[in-house]
């Protein structure tokens, strides 16, 4: 299913229909505001970016045949530090995670996009979610959170 791989590529760093792609959105954020909390009880831009990395890596893991589970980094990782270098590393890690996902998609055969994920609680069962649905969900996830980042970055 090359179409869904193309959608991942566009959401990551291509011509996304909704506006700026994820890399452009992240690159537009100034390091000085990336770790700020502009809205009470909401996540910082850096936390949202780490969440995107975490779930991109989990989707890659699932596509590689691993059991569906919580991301290795956790659902909402906390930044290790709040420096310009830390923000640059988050952007770099996002880029690497998405490039690895796209590489993994390129290795799947067309019929593997219909394969269903394995359930963590009962590995003998499938989840009812295909690899294609999983990838479509990640495209939506990228668009949703990039919209949040774009709005939060206007607080500077």
XYZ file of N, CA and C in Angstrom:
468
model
N 0.836 -1.169 0.000
C 0.000 0.000 0.000
C 0.888 1.242 0.000
N 1.362 1.588 -1.143
C 2.265 2.725 -1.257
C 1.580 4.040 -0.910
N 0.264 4.115 -1.065
C -0.464 5.344 -0.795
C -0.322 5.776 0.663
N -0.465 4.838 1.590
C -0.368 5.199 3.006
C 1.071 5.588 3.352
N 2.044 4.963 2.739
C 3.440 5.352 2.948
C 3.657 6.772 2.439
N 3.052 7.094 1.327
C 3.132 8.451 0.776
C 2.503 9.461 1.740
N 1.402 9.088 2.376
C 0.750 9.985 3.336
C 1.638 10.222 4.559
N 2.321 9.167 5.022
C 3.271 9.315 6.134
C 4.371 10.293 5.725
N 4.905 10.109 4.532
C 5.975 10.979 4.028
C 5.511 12.432 3.982
N 4.293 12.660 3.488
C 3.784 14.030 3.391
C 3.565 14.643 4.771
N 3.045 13.872 5.704
C 2.827 14.388 7.062
C 4.154 14.734 7.724
N 5.171 13.930 7.452
C 6.493 14.113 8.059
C 7.230 15.302 7.460
N 7.455 15.287 6.144
C 8.229 16.387 5.541
C 7.890 16.637 4.076
N 6.625 16.394 3.721
C 6.214 16.593 2.335
C 5.141 17.657 2.220
N 4.355 17.542 1.184
C 3.304 18.513 0.895
C 2.019 18.071 1.600
N 1.927 18.325 2.888
C 0.763 17.932 3.675
C -0.426 18.813 3.304
N -1.594 18.197 3.162
C -2.778 18.945 2.731
C -3.219 19.968 3.770
N -2.907 19.731 5.032
C -3.411 20.572 6.117
C -2.544 21.792 6.397
N -1.408 21.907 5.730
C -0.515 23.045 5.960
C 0.912 22.579 6.101
N 1.638 23.180 7.034
C 3.035 22.809 7.222
C 3.158 21.354 7.648
N 4.150 20.674 7.097
C 4.422 19.310 7.534
C 5.090 19.360 8.906
N 5.195 18.209 9.541
C 5.677 18.133 10.922
C 7.079 18.719 11.092
N 7.999 18.403 10.194
C 9.363 18.934 10.334
C 9.379 20.450 10.258
N 8.612 21.009 9.348
C 8.559 22.468 9.230
C 7.950 23.079 10.488
N 6.900 22.451 11.003
C 6.257 22.942 12.219
C 7.255 22.957 13.376
N 7.991 21.857 13.546
C 8.977 21.779 14.629
C 10.128 22.758 14.415
N 10.604 22.856 13.186
C 11.721 23.772 12.897
C 11.340 25.234 13.084
N 10.050 25.557 13.014
C 9.598 26.932 13.211
C 9.542 27.330 14.685
N 9.656 26.351 15.585
C 9.578 26.631 17.021
C 10.940 27.094 17.530
N 10.950 28.223 18.214
C 12.190 28.715 18.818
C 12.470 27.926 20.086
N 13.721 27.569 20.277
C 14.113 26.755 21.436
C 13.691 27.395 22.751
N 13.687 28.726 22.797
C 13.361 29.384 24.069
C 11.924 29.154 24.507
N 11.033 28.799 23.581
C 9.635 28.580 23.981
C 9.238 27.100 23.980
N 10.096 26.242 23.475
C 9.749 24.829 23.311
C 9.388 24.133 24.620
N 9.933 24.595 25.708
C 9.731 23.929 27.002
C 8.764 24.687 27.920
N 8.193 25.777 27.407
C 7.278 26.602 28.208
C 5.892 25.967 28.305
N 5.209 26.276 29.398
C 3.820 25.855 29.608
C 2.941 27.091 29.471
N 2.324 27.232 28.302
C 1.525 28.410 28.018
C 0.082 28.278 28.503
N -0.362 27.046 28.686
C -1.740 26.774 29.115
C -1.670 25.877 30.344
N -2.348 26.239 31.416
C -2.316 25.394 32.620
C -2.786 23.961 32.324
N -2.089 23.011 32.893
C -2.397 21.584 32.756
C -2.265 21.055 31.328
N -1.595 21.778 30.455
C -1.350 21.321 29.090
C 0.135 20.982 28.947
N 0.461 20.273 27.895
C 1.849 19.886 27.632
C 2.607 21.018 26.955
N 3.908 20.998 27.131
C 4.772 21.929 26.407
C 4.948 21.413 24.974
N 5.464 22.255 24.116
C 5.746 21.855 22.736
C 6.738 20.699 22.729
N 7.761 20.769 23.562
C 8.759 19.700 23.621
C 8.130 18.379 24.050
N 7.221 18.426 25.008
C 6.555 17.200 25.448
C 5.703 16.608 24.332
N 5.027 17.460 23.579
C 4.229 16.969 22.451
C 5.144 16.342 21.399
N 6.268 16.981 21.125
C 7.215 16.430 20.148
C 7.753 15.078 20.611
N 8.073 14.958 21.887
C 8.541 13.668 22.418
C 7.447 12.609 22.333
N 6.213 12.999 22.550
C 5.068 12.095 22.406
C 4.976 11.602 20.953
N 5.176 12.516 20.001
C 5.162 12.127 18.583
C 6.289 11.138 18.268
N 7.461 11.388 18.807
C 8.591 10.474 18.601
C 8.268 9.108 19.184
N 7.772 9.105 20.388
C 7.470 7.873 21.103
C 6.506 6.983 20.311
N 5.443 7.592 19.821
C 4.443 6.809 19.088
C 4.904 6.447 17.675
N 5.723 7.280 17.060
C 6.285 6.911 15.752
C 7.167 5.677 15.900
N 7.980 5.652 16.949
C 8.835 4.482 17.202
C 7.997 3.250 17.523
N 6.906 3.410 18.252
C 6.038 2.271 18.572
C 5.368 1.723 17.312
N 4.925 2.602 16.433
C 4.317 2.146 15.175
C 5.341 1.374 14.350
N 6.562 1.859 14.276
C 7.627 1.137 13.562
C 7.828 -0.244 14.175
N 7.860 -0.306 15.478
C 8.031 -1.585 16.177
C 6.913 -2.559 15.814
N 5.698 -2.074 15.796
C 4.554 -2.929 15.452
C 4.637 -3.404 14.005
N 5.050 -2.514 13.110
C 5.177 -2.908 11.702
C 6.240 -3.990 11.523
N 7.224 -3.994 12.413
C 8.288 -4.991 12.341
C 7.859 -6.325 12.962
N 6.585 -6.409 13.377
C 6.046 -7.661 13.893
C 6.042 -7.791 15.396
N 6.459 -6.750 16.093
C 6.442 -6.800 17.554
C 5.021 -6.610 18.074
N 4.781 -7.125 19.250
C 3.470 -7.044 19.875
C 3.130 -5.590 20.187
N 1.889 -5.201 19.936
C 1.423 -3.853 20.225
C 1.460 -3.610 21.726
N 2.114 -2.520 22.124
C 2.203 -2.205 23.548
C 2.424 -0.704 23.709
N 2.591 -0.290 24.941
C 2.931 1.100 25.261
C 4.308 1.398 24.641
N 4.523 2.607 24.145
C 5.842 2.937 23.590
C 6.968 2.727 24.600
N 8.124 2.344 24.102
C 9.290 2.107 24.966
C 9.641 3.346 25.779
N 9.490 4.526 25.194
C 9.799 5.782 25.896
C 8.666 6.229 26.814
N 7.512 5.566 26.721
C 6.325 5.978 27.460
C 5.433 6.826 26.580
N 4.217 7.033 27.031
C 3.239 7.784 26.257
C 3.606 9.269 26.175
N 3.961 9.867 27.293
C 4.312 11.287 27.349
C 5.662 11.452 28.036
N 6.754 11.213 27.303
C 8.083 11.371 27.906
C 8.328 12.814 28.356
N 9.119 12.943 29.401
C 9.502 14.254 29.932
C 10.884 14.608 29.376
N 11.057 15.857 28.914
C 12.384 16.250 28.416
C 13.457 16.073 29.486
N 14.619 15.586 29.053
C 15.732 15.383 29.990
C 16.341 16.707 30.430
N 16.361 17.678 29.530
C 16.823 19.020 29.877
C 16.061 20.015 29.022
N 16.205 21.279 29.358
C 15.432 22.328 28.688
C 16.349 23.366 28.070
N 17.235 22.891 27.205
C 18.208 23.761 26.549
C 17.960 23.791 25.046
N 18.620 24.722 24.385
C 18.533 24.781 22.919
C 19.058 23.491 22.304
N 20.107 22.932 22.885
C 20.664 21.665 22.378
C 19.669 20.520 22.568
N 18.959 20.529 23.687
C 17.949 19.492 23.934
C 16.826 19.595 22.908
N 16.405 20.813 22.566
C 15.363 21.008 21.563
C 15.858 20.528 20.192
N 17.097 20.845 19.843
C 17.668 20.377 18.580
C 17.696 18.848 18.523
N 18.022 18.215 19.644
C 18.050 16.751 19.697
C 16.651 16.166 19.522
N 15.653 16.800 20.111
C 14.271 16.328 19.947
C 13.876 16.388 18.474
N 14.183 17.488 17.810
C 13.867 17.614 16.377
C 14.616 16.539 15.586
N 15.888 16.331 15.891
C 16.680 15.313 15.212
C 16.084 13.917 15.448
N 15.720 13.621 16.684
C 15.144 12.310 16.999
C 13.810 12.090 16.290
N 13.026 13.149 16.141
C 11.773 13.061 15.390
C 12.062 12.713 13.928
N 13.056 13.375 13.365
C 13.453 13.120 11.975
C 13.897 11.670 11.808
N 14.752 11.196 12.691
C 15.261 9.819 12.608
C 14.123 8.811 12.762
N 13.223 9.043 13.714
C 12.110 8.115 13.942
C 11.225 8.002 12.706
N 10.954 9.126 12.059
C 10.106 9.109 10.868
C 10.821 8.518 9.666
N 12.101 8.801 9.526
C 12.863 8.191 8.422
C 12.919 6.676 8.581
N 13.072 6.197 9.814
C 13.090 4.756 10.071
C 11.721 4.148 9.767
N 10.655 4.825 10.132
C 9.308 4.340 9.824
C 9.112 4.231 8.315
N 9.501 5.238 7.583
C 9.342 5.231 6.128
C 10.192 4.126 5.504
N 11.411 3.928 6.019
C 12.259 2.836 5.539
C 11.575 1.492 5.787
N 11.016 1.329 6.958
C 10.322 0.087 7.321
C 9.113 -0.144 6.401
N 8.363 0.917 6.126
C 7.212 0.809 5.217
C 7.659 0.341 3.833
N 8.810 0.848 3.396
C 9.337 0.474 2.092
C 9.717 -0.992 2.000
N 9.976 -1.622 3.136
C 10.330 -3.040 3.152
C 9.113 -3.960 3.202
N 7.935 -3.395 3.525
C 6.732 -4.214 3.575
C 6.249 -4.531 2.170
N 5.782 -5.728 1.985
C 5.142 -6.098 0.720
C 3.698 -5.595 0.777
N 3.119 -5.329 -0.390
C 1.767 -4.766 -0.428
C 0.774 -5.554 0.412
N 0.849 -6.891 0.371
C -0.118 -7.684 1.128
C 0.103 -7.584 2.644
N 1.265 -7.135 3.092
C 1.530 -7.001 4.525
C 0.823 -5.795 5.143
N 0.376 -4.870 4.332
C -0.355 -3.720 4.865
C -1.714 -4.137 5.411
N -2.211 -5.294 4.947
C -3.491 -5.811 5.438
C -3.329 -6.656 6.696
N -2.095 -7.032 7.044
C -1.853 -7.845 8.241
C -2.356 -7.120 9.477
N -2.916 -7.892 10.408
C -3.405 -7.309 11.649
C -2.337 -7.387 12.729
N -2.366 -6.412 13.621
C -1.413 -6.358 14.721
C -1.704 -7.440 15.748
N -0.691 -7.801 16.516
C -0.818 -8.812 17.557
C -1.155 -8.122 18.870
N -2.108 -8.681 19.609
C -2.548 -8.123 20.884
C -1.536 -8.411 21.983
N -1.189 -7.380 22.761
C -0.208 -7.531 23.838
C -0.701 -8.479 24.926
N -1.959 -8.348 25.301
C -2.488 -9.148 26.409
C -2.715 -10.604 26.024
N -2.981 -10.842 24.754
C -3.189 -12.210 24.290
C -2.539 -12.364 22.919
N -1.243 -12.705 22.872
C -0.514 -12.784 21.603
C -1.114 -13.759 20.592
N -2.011 -14.642 21.030
C -2.656 -15.558 20.093
C -3.748 -14.850 19.293
N -4.137 -13.664 19.733
C -5.196 -12.908 19.058
C -4.617 -11.754 18.261
N -5.345 -11.390 17.218
C -5.004 -10.177 16.489
C -5.856 -9.045 17.028
N -5.456 -7.818 16.808
C -6.143 -6.658 17.386
C -7.338 -6.205 16.555
N -7.428 -6.639 15.307
C -8.461 -6.135 14.410
C -8.025 -4.868 13.696
N -6.805 -4.423 13.957
C -6.266 -3.221 13.320
C -5.169 -3.649 12.354
N -5.322 -3.253 11.102
C -4.324 -3.616 10.096
C -3.160 -2.634 10.139
N -2.066 -3.017 9.508
C -0.911 -2.120 9.400
C -1.292 -0.830 8.677
N -2.141 -0.936 7.672
C -2.573 0.263 6.949
C -3.363 1.192 7.871
N -4.269 0.648 8.667
C -5.034 1.470 9.606
C -4.115 2.114 10.644
N -3.140 1.352 11.107
C -2.168 1.865 12.064
C -1.435 3.079 11.486
N -0.984 2.963 10.248
C -0.265 4.060 9.606
C -1.170 5.259 9.357
N -2.405 5.004 8.942
C -3.358 6.106 8.768
C -3.587 6.828 10.089
N -3.655 6.073 11.169
C -3.809 6.674 12.489
C -2.630 7.559 12.843
N -1.424 7.119 12.484
C -0.242 7.929 12.785
C -0.242 9.217 11.967
N -0.688 9.163 10.725
C -0.797 10.381 9.913
C -1.723 11.369 10.620
N -2.862 10.870 11.098
C -3.816 11.725 11.814
C -3.208 12.250 13.116
N -2.470 11.402 13.804
C -1.808 11.762 15.058
C -0.814 12.898 14.820
N -0.013 12.775 13.763
C 0.943 13.830 13.412
C 0.205 15.151 13.144
N -0.867 15.098 12.343
C -1.591 16.324 11.988
C -2.205 16.971 13.232
N -2.817 16.168 14.080
C -3.463 16.674 15.293
C -2.464 17.390 16.195
N -1.370 16.712 16.511
C -0.409 17.306 17.438
C 0.396 18.432 16.807
N 0.624 18.384 15.510
C 1.318 19.503 14.861
C 0.444 20.751 14.878
N -0.869 20.570 14.811
C -1.776 21.703 14.968
C -1.638 22.316 16.355
N -1.528 21.463 17.372
C -1.324 21.969 18.734
C -0.011 22.741 18.836
N 1.048 22.169 18.261
C 2.358 22.824 18.311
C 2.306 24.181 17.601
N 1.660 24.216 16.447
C 1.556 25.477 15.698
C 0.825 26.534 16.523
N -0.240 26.144 17.208
C -0.980 27.102 18.040
C -0.152 27.552 19.239
N 0.492 26.597 19.922
C 1.297 26.950 21.091
C 2.464 27.862 20.717
N 3.020 27.662 19.519
C 4.177 28.472 19.120
C 3.807 29.936 18.886
N 2.520 30.236 18.782
C 2.070 31.623 18.595
C 2.121 32.412 19.914
N 2.336 31.727 21.044
C 2.395 32.388 22.338
C 3.716 33.128 22.556
N 4.688 32.950 21.690
C 6.019 33.523 21.938
C 6.006 34.973 22.240
